[in-house]
Amino acid sequence: MLIRVGNGAGFWGDNLDAPRLLAERGGLDYLTLEYLAELTLSILAHQRSRSPDGGFVADFLTVLESLGPVLAAQPKLKIVTNAGGMAPVACARQAAQILVRAGLGTTRIAAVSGDDLLPRIDDLLAAGETFSNLDTGQPLGDVRPKIASANAYLGAAGIVEALAQGARIVITGRVADASLTVGPAIHEFGWSSSDWDKRAAATVAGHLIECGAQATGGMFSGWTPEISLQNLGYPIAEISEPGHFTMTKPAGTGGAVTVDTVAEQLVYEIGDPRHYLTPDVDADFSHVQLVQSGPDRVDVRGAKGNPAPPRYKVSMAYRDGYMASGTLVVCGDQAAAKARACGELILSRLKAAGVNLERTHVECLGTGDSLPGVWKRNDDALEVVLRVSVHDPSREAVERFVREFSPLVGSGPPGVTGYTGPRPKPYPVFAYWPTTVAREKLQHTVEVREAEKWG
Amino acid sequence: MAFMSTIRLAEIAHARSGDKGNHANIGVIAYTAAGFEFLGRYLTETRLAEYLLPLRPRQVERFEMPGILAYNFLLRDVLAGGASRSLRTDNQGKVLSAAVLELPIPKPPNLAEMQRPDGATNQRT
């Protein structure tokens, strides 16, 4: 027995047509849609604070609209997504309306919650949790009043429960990205909670497909014009009961599934490859092997698993002032020197006006400044993009900063352009605070209802 | 001092990088077993830390993934605040892999054994 799990969204803002194209041509059992980066939930928390119906990834509703005919034509296709963000129940309600309109009113939709710790922080602190910063060891104390979101990474258990209750669409909040794939595999194969190697294999599969086209030729460092990225096929993992799987993509699509493209995604955003930690398993990626078994087919073997860690990762975000970035284009003779002078002028004029910004950064892009001191410095270009970025607790100070760009056209060196278009906008900063919580302190909740009964 | 001829790392490996909070990782994947063995000696934590010194990583740690002939480098606190707070254009470390592929390494005598087989697409069986 084998299931085909395809991922049609690798992040919030990914291609809106990809899920439909993947589902139409992928022969899928499960379509997963992964939307939540480390800080996405803080943005969604901000949205929810402004609108009680907000707080989930609205892109998903657009995608679901487009999937109506596919869901009607493929009665076995199921969808698992973390689009619920801060509001899985609100998301399920909106999704239900779409399905009812598409004539799919009896489709069962699940909302999986329990990851949102924001209302529980004080209780959990009282119960002995410290929420110290996982990276720096700092105590929560200083940032506690500024916390904007706090979400635990739940595992596959809630998804498995939802599928067992007949859900066809499963909408979660924060879960480990790989759990979107591990959940369907556990549900279909009935793996026991101690099948660590199998859970590890499905976790590798989930990790490989979670970023969408990055596994099928997108971002590939061996890029050549011959690998067409037009009509790029999104990734599919064909998972079998013993925990082997094959990476592939729909026939007739662009991109490439090769040992090289898959290997690059295996290493993407990992730390110690011996311990890829999720609530489902402590997975060892270090001896995973890849074999090209056919055109656009790569077999993946060798994942090992150990018991899941006793603590769940928690991603918190705290309010940390405002940032903005602006750019100008500087051209002609001495473009780099002129661009640097413009950057200094912006900051010195602000100082003269009494605006002292906490952090500032000037980049002359085109001279090697995206990684200054690492790229070989090139000051000979005839055009350079000046980018100035600032961070300050005061919104007013940052608003003053963004006004300083256009004046340089007339009051700076010659050859300054690229100032039309809207003025850069200051935006609130939600700083990242990684931490953990004991797993026994968490409990997911699952609500499953037919679309027409979500009301 | 004897002249030492060098090559770009990109001649014998490919790579991908990304972020984890304020840390970044760079996975460097050798094209062949000979290249993996060679990089084991030359692409050390010290060498990478020295190359990326201007970005001030607090620590560089190397992990082996022999099944795919890769070394994963974890660079702690290298992103000047990470996705949420860094003022850099590359606040998520996406281009670190491109930079590392330009890293000069000594030219090995058996270079041909480390390059991607000529004329092949990017498929190895």
XYZ file of C-alpha atoms in Angstrom:
580
model
C 0.000 0.000 0.000
C 1.174 3.458 -0.891
C -0.084 6.998 -0.432
C 0.751 10.020 -2.532
C 1.135 13.246 -0.550
C 1.787 16.415 -2.505
C 2.515 19.865 -1.109
C 1.125 22.792 -3.069
C 2.222 25.720 -0.879
C 5.588 26.254 0.757
C 4.894 29.538 2.500
C 2.305 32.296 2.850
C 2.521 34.128 -0.449
C 3.452 31.123 -2.579
C 1.953 30.703 -6.060
C -1.869 30.626 -5.843
C -2.290 28.332 -8.871
C 0.179 25.680 -7.693
C -2.201 23.726 -5.419
C -4.802 23.311 -8.155
C -2.238 22.365 -10.806
C -0.678 19.834 -8.427
C -4.026 18.326 -7.426
C -5.270 18.118 -11.012
C -2.231 16.252 -12.272
C -0.683 14.673 -9.193
C -2.984 11.703 -8.578
C -2.849 12.638 -4.916
C -4.355 11.047 -1.853
C -3.444 14.094 0.224
C -2.760 17.689 -0.700
C -0.876 19.552 2.012
C -0.592 23.335 2.147
C 2.077 24.786 4.435
C 1.829 28.491 5.215
C 3.461 29.246 8.559
C 7.053 30.482 8.825
C 8.617 31.213 12.198
C 7.056 34.660 12.471
C 3.891 34.328 10.405
C 1.766 33.822 13.492
C 2.770 37.178 14.949
C 1.475 38.857 11.787
C -1.718 36.814 12.028
C -2.041 37.727 15.730
C -1.756 41.372 14.700
C -4.525 40.850 12.115
C -6.754 39.111 14.632
C -6.318 41.974 17.072
C -7.776 44.276 14.416
C -10.553 41.973 13.239
C -12.151 39.156 15.246
C -12.725 37.159 12.038
C -9.084 37.426 10.966
C -6.021 35.593 12.134
C -5.773 32.818 9.550
C -4.105 32.642 6.136
C -6.734 34.049 3.794
C -4.789 32.837 0.750
C -6.076 29.384 1.635
C -9.660 30.461 0.920
C -8.663 31.646 -2.552
C -6.916 28.323 -3.096
C -9.905 26.355 -1.813
C -12.198 28.193 -4.227
C -9.963 27.061 -7.057
C -9.982 23.476 -5.768
C -13.763 23.053 -5.795
C -13.941 21.233 -9.154
C -10.944 19.050 -8.248
C -12.528 18.034 -4.957
C -15.734 17.169 -6.809
C -13.885 15.136 -9.453
C -11.574 13.310 -7.004
C -13.741 12.118 -4.117
C -10.801 10.526 -2.300
C -8.565 13.592 -2.264
C -8.047 15.085 1.192
C -6.463 18.385 2.239
C -4.309 18.994 5.313
C -3.175 22.552 5.986
C -1.872 24.795 8.755
C -3.714 27.759 7.209
C -5.686 28.081 10.457
C -2.848 30.108 11.943
C -4.144 31.903 15.029
C -7.775 31.038 14.220
C -8.369 27.504 12.906
C -12.065 27.608 13.826
C -12.685 30.917 12.029
C -10.823 29.508 9.038
C -12.937 26.340 9.065
C -16.123 28.430 9.091
C -15.027 30.404 6.039
C -13.835 27.260 4.268
C -17.206 25.635 4.974
C -19.054 28.440 3.184
C -16.879 27.950 0.127
C -17.537 24.213 0.061
C -21.289 24.692 0.494
C -21.305 27.102 -2.451
C -19.350 24.510 -4.471
C -22.041 21.893 -3.785
C -19.836 20.022 -1.316
C -21.889 20.737 1.784
C -21.508 17.244 3.247
C -17.708 17.413 3.215
C -16.327 17.026 6.721
C -14.021 19.814 7.860
C -11.844 19.648 10.962
C -10.311 22.464 12.988
C -7.346 21.419 15.140
C -6.446 23.843 17.949
C -4.473 23.874 21.163
C -1.204 25.419 20.006
C -2.056 28.982 21.094
C -0.429 29.550 24.488
C -0.928 33.332 24.640
C -3.950 33.162 26.970
C -2.153 30.587 29.126
C 1.288 32.139 29.635
C 0.686 33.279 33.209
C -0.832 29.941 34.202
C 2.063 28.065 32.644
C 4.587 30.329 34.367
C 2.817 29.635 37.650
C 2.994 25.910 36.869
C 6.778 26.085 36.619
C 7.445 26.823 32.950
C 10.078 29.537 32.461
C 9.954 30.162 28.693
C 13.610 31.192 28.708
C 15.030 31.934 25.283
C 16.193 28.654 23.758
C 19.091 30.316 21.936
C 20.330 32.888 24.421
C 19.157 31.508 27.767
C 17.638 34.900 28.654
C 14.672 34.755 31.030
C 11.256 35.775 29.665
C 10.964 38.581 32.262
C 11.916 41.571 30.121
C 9.761 40.770 27.155
C 6.732 39.245 28.909
C 4.569 42.418 28.637
C 5.411 42.735 24.933
C 4.544 39.184 23.825
C 2.250 39.286 20.784
C 1.972 35.571 20.053
C 3.034 32.299 21.629
C 2.418 29.060 19.780
C 3.585 25.553 20.504
C 4.477 23.315 17.601
C 1.940 20.493 17.937
C 2.530 17.148 16.264
C 0.522 14.850 14.040
C -1.832 13.516 16.751
C -4.600 16.070 16.167
C -4.472 15.525 12.409
C -4.677 11.743 12.873
C -7.688 12.191 15.147
C -9.391 14.482 12.645
C -8.839 12.028 9.780
C -10.112 9.159 11.941
C -13.316 11.170 12.424
C -13.772 11.310 8.686
C -12.459 14.800 8.005
C -11.641 15.514 4.394
C -10.274 18.988 5.041
C -8.062 19.350 8.120
C -7.218 22.906 9.204
C -4.668 23.338 11.964
C -2.894 26.162 13.709
C 0.811 25.764 14.428
C 1.975 22.180 13.961
C 5.455 20.996 13.032
C 5.599 21.418 9.253
C 6.458 17.760 8.716
C 3.441 16.689 10.791
C 1.164 17.705 7.905
C 2.622 14.646 6.131
C 3.218 12.417 9.168
C -0.475 12.703 10.158
C -1.848 11.195 6.930
C 0.820 8.439 6.973
C -0.026 7.389 10.544
C -3.738 7.496 9.742
C -3.412 5.402 6.590
C -0.871 2.846 7.821
C -1.879 2.614 11.459
C 1.714 2.953 12.633
C 2.050 2.540 16.374
C 3.318 5.359 18.542
C 6.640 3.542 18.834
C 7.274 3.002 15.096
C 10.036 5.569 15.377
C 11.842 4.701 12.151
C 8.618 4.921 10.145
C 7.678 8.212 11.770
C 11.184 9.448 10.990
C 10.802 8.447 7.336
C 7.490 10.292 7.041
C 9.097 13.258 8.799
C 11.862 13.307 6.189
C 9.174 13.158 3.493
C 7.305 16.028 5.115
C 10.498 18.045 5.469
C 11.335 17.488 1.798
C 7.968 18.608 0.459
C 7.097 21.336 2.984
C 8.785 24.137 1.019
C 7.057 23.276 -2.231
C 9.094 23.861 -5.366
C 12.374 24.025 -3.460
C 12.475 20.227 -3.745
C 11.778 20.138 -7.467
C 14.308 22.516 -8.966
C 13.461 25.846 -7.355
C 16.415 27.493 -5.581
C 18.677 24.726 -6.975
C 22.302 25.876 -6.860
C 23.067 23.925 -10.031
C 20.653 26.132 -11.969
C 20.991 26.081 -15.720
C 18.609 27.496 -18.316
C 17.940 23.885 -19.408
C 15.963 23.101 -16.237
C 12.753 24.905 -17.106
C 11.210 26.625 -14.111
C 8.181 27.559 -16.147
C 5.162 25.550 -14.996
C 7.297 24.174 -12.167
C 5.888 20.927 -10.760
C 5.341 20.864 -6.997
C 6.646 17.898 -5.002
C 4.961 14.591 -4.253
C 6.098 11.971 -1.741
C 4.919 8.429 -2.458
C 5.043 6.857 0.973
C 4.727 3.121 1.561
C 3.743 1.307 4.739
C 7.262 0.188 5.737
C 8.339 3.837 5.661
C 10.140 3.963 2.322
C 9.276 6.761 0.022
C 9.929 8.203 -3.404
C 10.074 11.876 -4.287
C 8.521 12.870 -7.589
C 6.384 15.538 -9.300
C 3.505 15.524 -11.808
C 4.414 14.383 -15.323
C 4.829 17.090 -17.926
C 5.764 19.844 -15.497
C 8.908 21.949 -15.284
C 11.713 21.613 -12.786
C 13.624 18.468 -11.848
C 13.533 15.816 -9.146
C 17.067 14.518 -8.920
C 19.448 13.336 -6.234
C 20.900 16.852 -6.290
C 17.682 18.878 -6.030
C 16.388 16.600 -3.266
C 19.690 16.595 -1.348
C 19.650 20.394 -1.254
C 16.202 20.380 0.290
C 17.202 17.692 2.793
C 19.808 20.070 4.250
C 17.534 23.125 4.120
C 17.120 24.886 7.470
C 18.294 22.005 9.604
C 20.598 22.103 12.617
C 22.123 18.892 13.930
C 21.010 16.334 11.320
C 21.086 13.585 13.957
C 18.287 15.287 15.851
C 15.517 16.797 13.764
C 13.042 17.266 16.585
C 9.274 17.307 16.241
C 6.528 16.214 18.645
C 6.252 13.050 16.500
C 9.829 11.785 16.634
C 13.491 12.621 17.172
C 14.551 11.940 13.578
C 18.080 11.181 12.437
C 18.687 12.522 8.907
C 22.419 11.875 8.928
C 22.371 8.520 7.138
C 19.553 9.196 4.710
C 20.429 8.002 1.206
C 19.063 9.111 -2.135
C 18.912 6.996 -5.275
C 17.698 8.110 -8.697
C 15.196 5.382 -9.589
C 13.801 6.945 -12.745
C 13.297 10.265 -14.498
C 12.123 12.734 -11.850
C 12.017 9.961 -9.262
C 14.300 9.731 -6.228
C 14.042 6.955 -3.634
C 14.733 7.992 -0.071
C 15.985 5.473 2.495
C 17.779 5.286 5.791
C 15.911 7.627 8.139
C 16.168 6.526 11.763
C 13.932 7.586 14.608
C 14.155 7.815 18.367
C 11.442 8.625 20.888
C 9.990 12.112 20.567
C 11.449 14.748 22.884
C 9.701 15.488 26.200
C 9.362 19.191 25.416
C 7.618 20.942 22.535
C 9.152 23.859 20.756
C 7.304 27.159 21.222
C 7.613 30.123 18.911
C 6.924 33.429 20.630
C 7.049 36.916 19.157
C 7.315 40.183 21.045
C 6.714 43.756 19.931
C 10.021 45.450 19.313
C 9.530 48.877 17.776
C 9.457 49.743 14.081
C 11.606 49.206 11.034
C 11.715 50.592 7.504
C 13.961 50.305 4.470
C 14.223 52.590 1.501
C 16.156 52.427 -1.746
C 17.548 54.806 -4.345
C 19.440 54.020 -7.538
C 22.713 55.861 -8.080
C 24.269 55.880 -11.552
C 27.262 57.009 -13.554
C 30.870 57.739 -12.720
C 31.768 56.949 -9.076
C 28.332 55.436 -8.547
C 29.453 53.429 -5.503
C 31.150 56.389 -3.808
C 28.135 58.599 -4.493
C 25.749 55.945 -3.133
C 27.773 55.671 0.082
C 27.747 59.440 0.423
C 23.954 59.459 -0.016
C 23.581 56.858 2.721
C 25.666 58.944 5.095
C 23.733 62.108 4.152
C 20.417 60.498 5.018
C 21.626 59.532 8.473
C 23.496 62.781 9.174
C 20.530 64.933 8.092
C 18.345 62.955 10.483
C 20.833 63.503 13.276
C 20.879 67.204 12.531
C 17.093 67.168 12.804
C 17.396 65.557 16.245
C 16.367 62.088 15.111
C 18.728 59.511 16.603
C 17.820 56.060 15.435
C 18.719 53.012 17.512
C 20.000 50.823 14.674
C 20.885 51.776 11.116
C 22.381 49.899 8.183
C 23.572 51.174 4.802
C 24.071 48.837 1.839
C 25.309 49.705 -1.640
C 23.985 46.725 -3.529
C 26.048 45.898 -6.572
C 29.326 46.505 -4.747
C 29.189 43.294 -2.676
C 27.229 44.674 0.255
C 24.667 41.861 0.505
C 27.455 40.007 2.346
C 29.961 42.763 3.059
C 33.517 41.560 3.459
C 32.618 38.136 2.086
C 31.849 39.020 -1.527
C 34.773 40.526 -3.365
C 34.304 44.303 -3.192
C 33.451 45.899 -6.537
C 33.348 49.697 -6.633
C 33.444 50.000 -10.437
C 29.770 49.486 -11.261
C 28.019 52.237 -13.213
C 24.833 51.733 -11.217
C 24.338 50.843 -7.571
C 21.237 50.366 -5.454
C 21.478 52.254 -2.193
C 19.445 50.620 0.547
C 19.176 52.206 3.976
C 17.376 50.397 6.801
C 16.590 51.486 10.334
C 15.064 50.139 13.536
C 13.823 52.260 16.420
C 11.334 52.018 19.292
C 9.625 55.186 18.045
C 7.281 55.023 15.092
C 7.584 58.790 14.618
C 11.361 58.550 14.246
C 11.025 55.853 11.598
C 8.345 57.892 9.820
C 10.740 60.839 9.727
C 13.410 58.558 8.236
C 11.329 57.459 5.253
C 10.924 61.109 4.172
C 14.672 61.506 3.637
C 14.961 59.601 0.355
C 13.324 61.787 -2.298
C 15.066 65.018 -1.207
C 18.368 63.437 -2.239
C 17.341 63.591 -5.883
C 17.783 67.360 -5.866
C 20.093 67.810 -2.910
C 22.511 64.937 -3.370
C 25.230 64.012 -5.836
C 24.367 63.698 -9.558
C 22.901 60.527 -11.009
C 20.344 59.741 -8.304
C 17.092 58.155 -9.498
C 14.610 55.446 -8.609
C 12.730 57.663 -6.150
C 9.281 57.507 -7.710
C 6.730 55.089 -6.393
C 5.318 55.119 -2.901
C 7.375 56.214 0.092
C 8.608 53.255 2.176
C 6.261 52.342 5.028
C 7.356 51.796 8.635
C 6.165 48.434 9.930
C 5.953 46.974 13.425
C 8.681 44.525 14.387
C 7.750 41.221 15.972
C 10.967 39.801 17.315
C 11.461 36.081 17.622
C 11.644 34.339 20.984
C 12.161 30.583 20.604
C 11.439 28.531 23.706
C 9.908 25.220 24.868
C 7.094 23.792 26.989
C 6.573 20.368 28.598
C 4.420 18.194 26.360
C 2.110 17.108 29.174
C 1.002 20.728 29.542
C -0.582 20.715 26.084
C -3.694 19.149 24.690
C -4.980 19.555 21.168
C -8.679 19.891 20.474
C -10.352 18.651 17.312
C -13.711 19.847 15.986
C -15.120 17.964 13.015
C -18.342 18.928 11.255
C -19.895 18.741 7.822
C -19.424 21.960 5.884
C -23.103 22.895 5.990
C -23.070 22.570 9.777
C -20.163 24.919 10.439
C -22.496 27.937 10.095
C 56.123 30.602 -0.225
C 55.106 27.991 -2.744
C 52.295 29.039 -5.048
C 49.216 27.037 -4.267
C 46.712 26.698 -7.038
C 43.073 26.924 -5.937
C 39.634 26.137 -7.295
C 36.147 27.391 -6.375
C 34.244 25.093 -4.049
C 31.472 25.114 -6.696
C 33.647 22.901 -8.903
C 33.161 19.919 -6.609
C 30.058 20.685 -4.534
C 26.666 22.352 -4.463
C 24.918 23.974 -1.520
C 21.802 25.470 0.059
C 21.411 27.811 3.006
C 18.613 29.174 5.160
C 17.717 30.541 8.560
C 16.695 29.311 11.978
C 15.951 32.422 14.012
C 19.221 34.321 14.248
C 21.211 31.261 13.188
C 21.785 30.110 9.636
C 22.804 26.801 8.168
C 24.663 25.958 5.001
C 24.533 22.435 3.641
C 27.452 21.697 1.319
C 26.973 18.581 -0.819
C 29.920 16.986 -2.612
C 29.294 15.611 -6.094
C 31.370 12.483 -5.451
C 32.727 10.396 -2.579
C 36.254 11.577 -3.394
C 35.096 15.167 -3.072
C 33.341 14.417 0.221
C 36.542 12.953 1.599
C 38.596 15.917 0.366
C 36.182 18.465 1.856
C 36.323 16.583 5.135
C 39.911 17.761 5.369
C 39.694 21.247 3.822
C 36.230 22.567 4.564
C 36.650 22.638 8.309
C 34.740 24.672 10.883
C 37.782 26.922 11.197
C 38.042 27.500 7.452
C 34.366 28.397 7.130
C 34.434 30.620 10.213
C 37.422 32.472 8.782
C 35.721 32.934 5.391
C 32.527 34.285 6.964
C 34.281 36.280 9.695
C 32.914 39.653 8.446
C 29.422 38.403 9.311
C 30.592 37.640 12.878
C 29.139 34.199 13.575
C 29.324 33.407 17.289
C 30.078 29.764 16.551
C 30.440 27.485 13.542
C 29.654 23.804 13.934
C 29.982 21.110 11.268
C 27.849 17.961 11.035
C 28.371 15.064 8.637
C 25.678 13.541 6.444
C 27.628 10.762 4.723
C 24.521 9.243 3.078
C 24.258 12.261 0.765
C 27.970 13.224 0.885
C 27.183 16.451 2.710
C 28.452 18.621 5.517
C 25.945 20.779 7.320
C 27.326 23.929 8.904
C 25.358 25.588 11.680
C 26.322 29.252 12.080
C 25.095 30.695 15.341
C 24.005 34.349 15.581
C 25.212 35.144 12.082
C 22.124 36.977 10.784
C 22.331 40.247 12.735
C 18.900 39.665 14.241
C 17.374 37.143 11.854
C 14.239 37.436 9.749
C 12.428 39.670 12.215
C 15.110 42.165 13.261
C 17.995 42.046 10.810
C 18.497 45.199 8.754
C 20.379 43.307 6.064
C 18.895 42.626 2.652
C 19.734 38.956 3.166
C 18.081 38.715 6.563
C 17.400 35.007 6.132
C 20.814 33.817 4.986
C 19.540 32.747 1.577
C 22.695 33.799 -0.253
C 25.234 32.344 2.166
C 25.292 29.188 0.066
C 26.148 31.174 -3.058
C 28.999 32.851 -1.172
C 30.362 29.573 0.146
C 30.410 28.118 -3.365
C 32.926 30.872 -4.228
C 35.231 29.824 -1.397
C 38.708 29.021 -2.717
C 40.009 25.568 -1.835
C 43.332 23.944 -2.782
C 43.186 22.286 -6.182
C 43.209 18.533 -5.544
C 45.476 16.394 -7.775
C 42.512 14.095 -8.521
C 40.064 16.928 -9.318
C 38.397 14.978 -12.136
C 37.209 12.389 -9.612
C 35.394 15.114 -7.698
C 33.591 16.942 -10.477
C 30.134 16.144 -11.697
C 30.509 13.606 -14.490
C 30.783 15.590 -17.698
C 27.815 15.726 -20.012
C 25.475 14.373 -17.357
C 22.429 16.384 -16.480
C 22.195 16.762 -12.759
C 21.203 13.115 -12.362
C 23.381 10.564 -10.649
C 22.422 6.898 -10.324
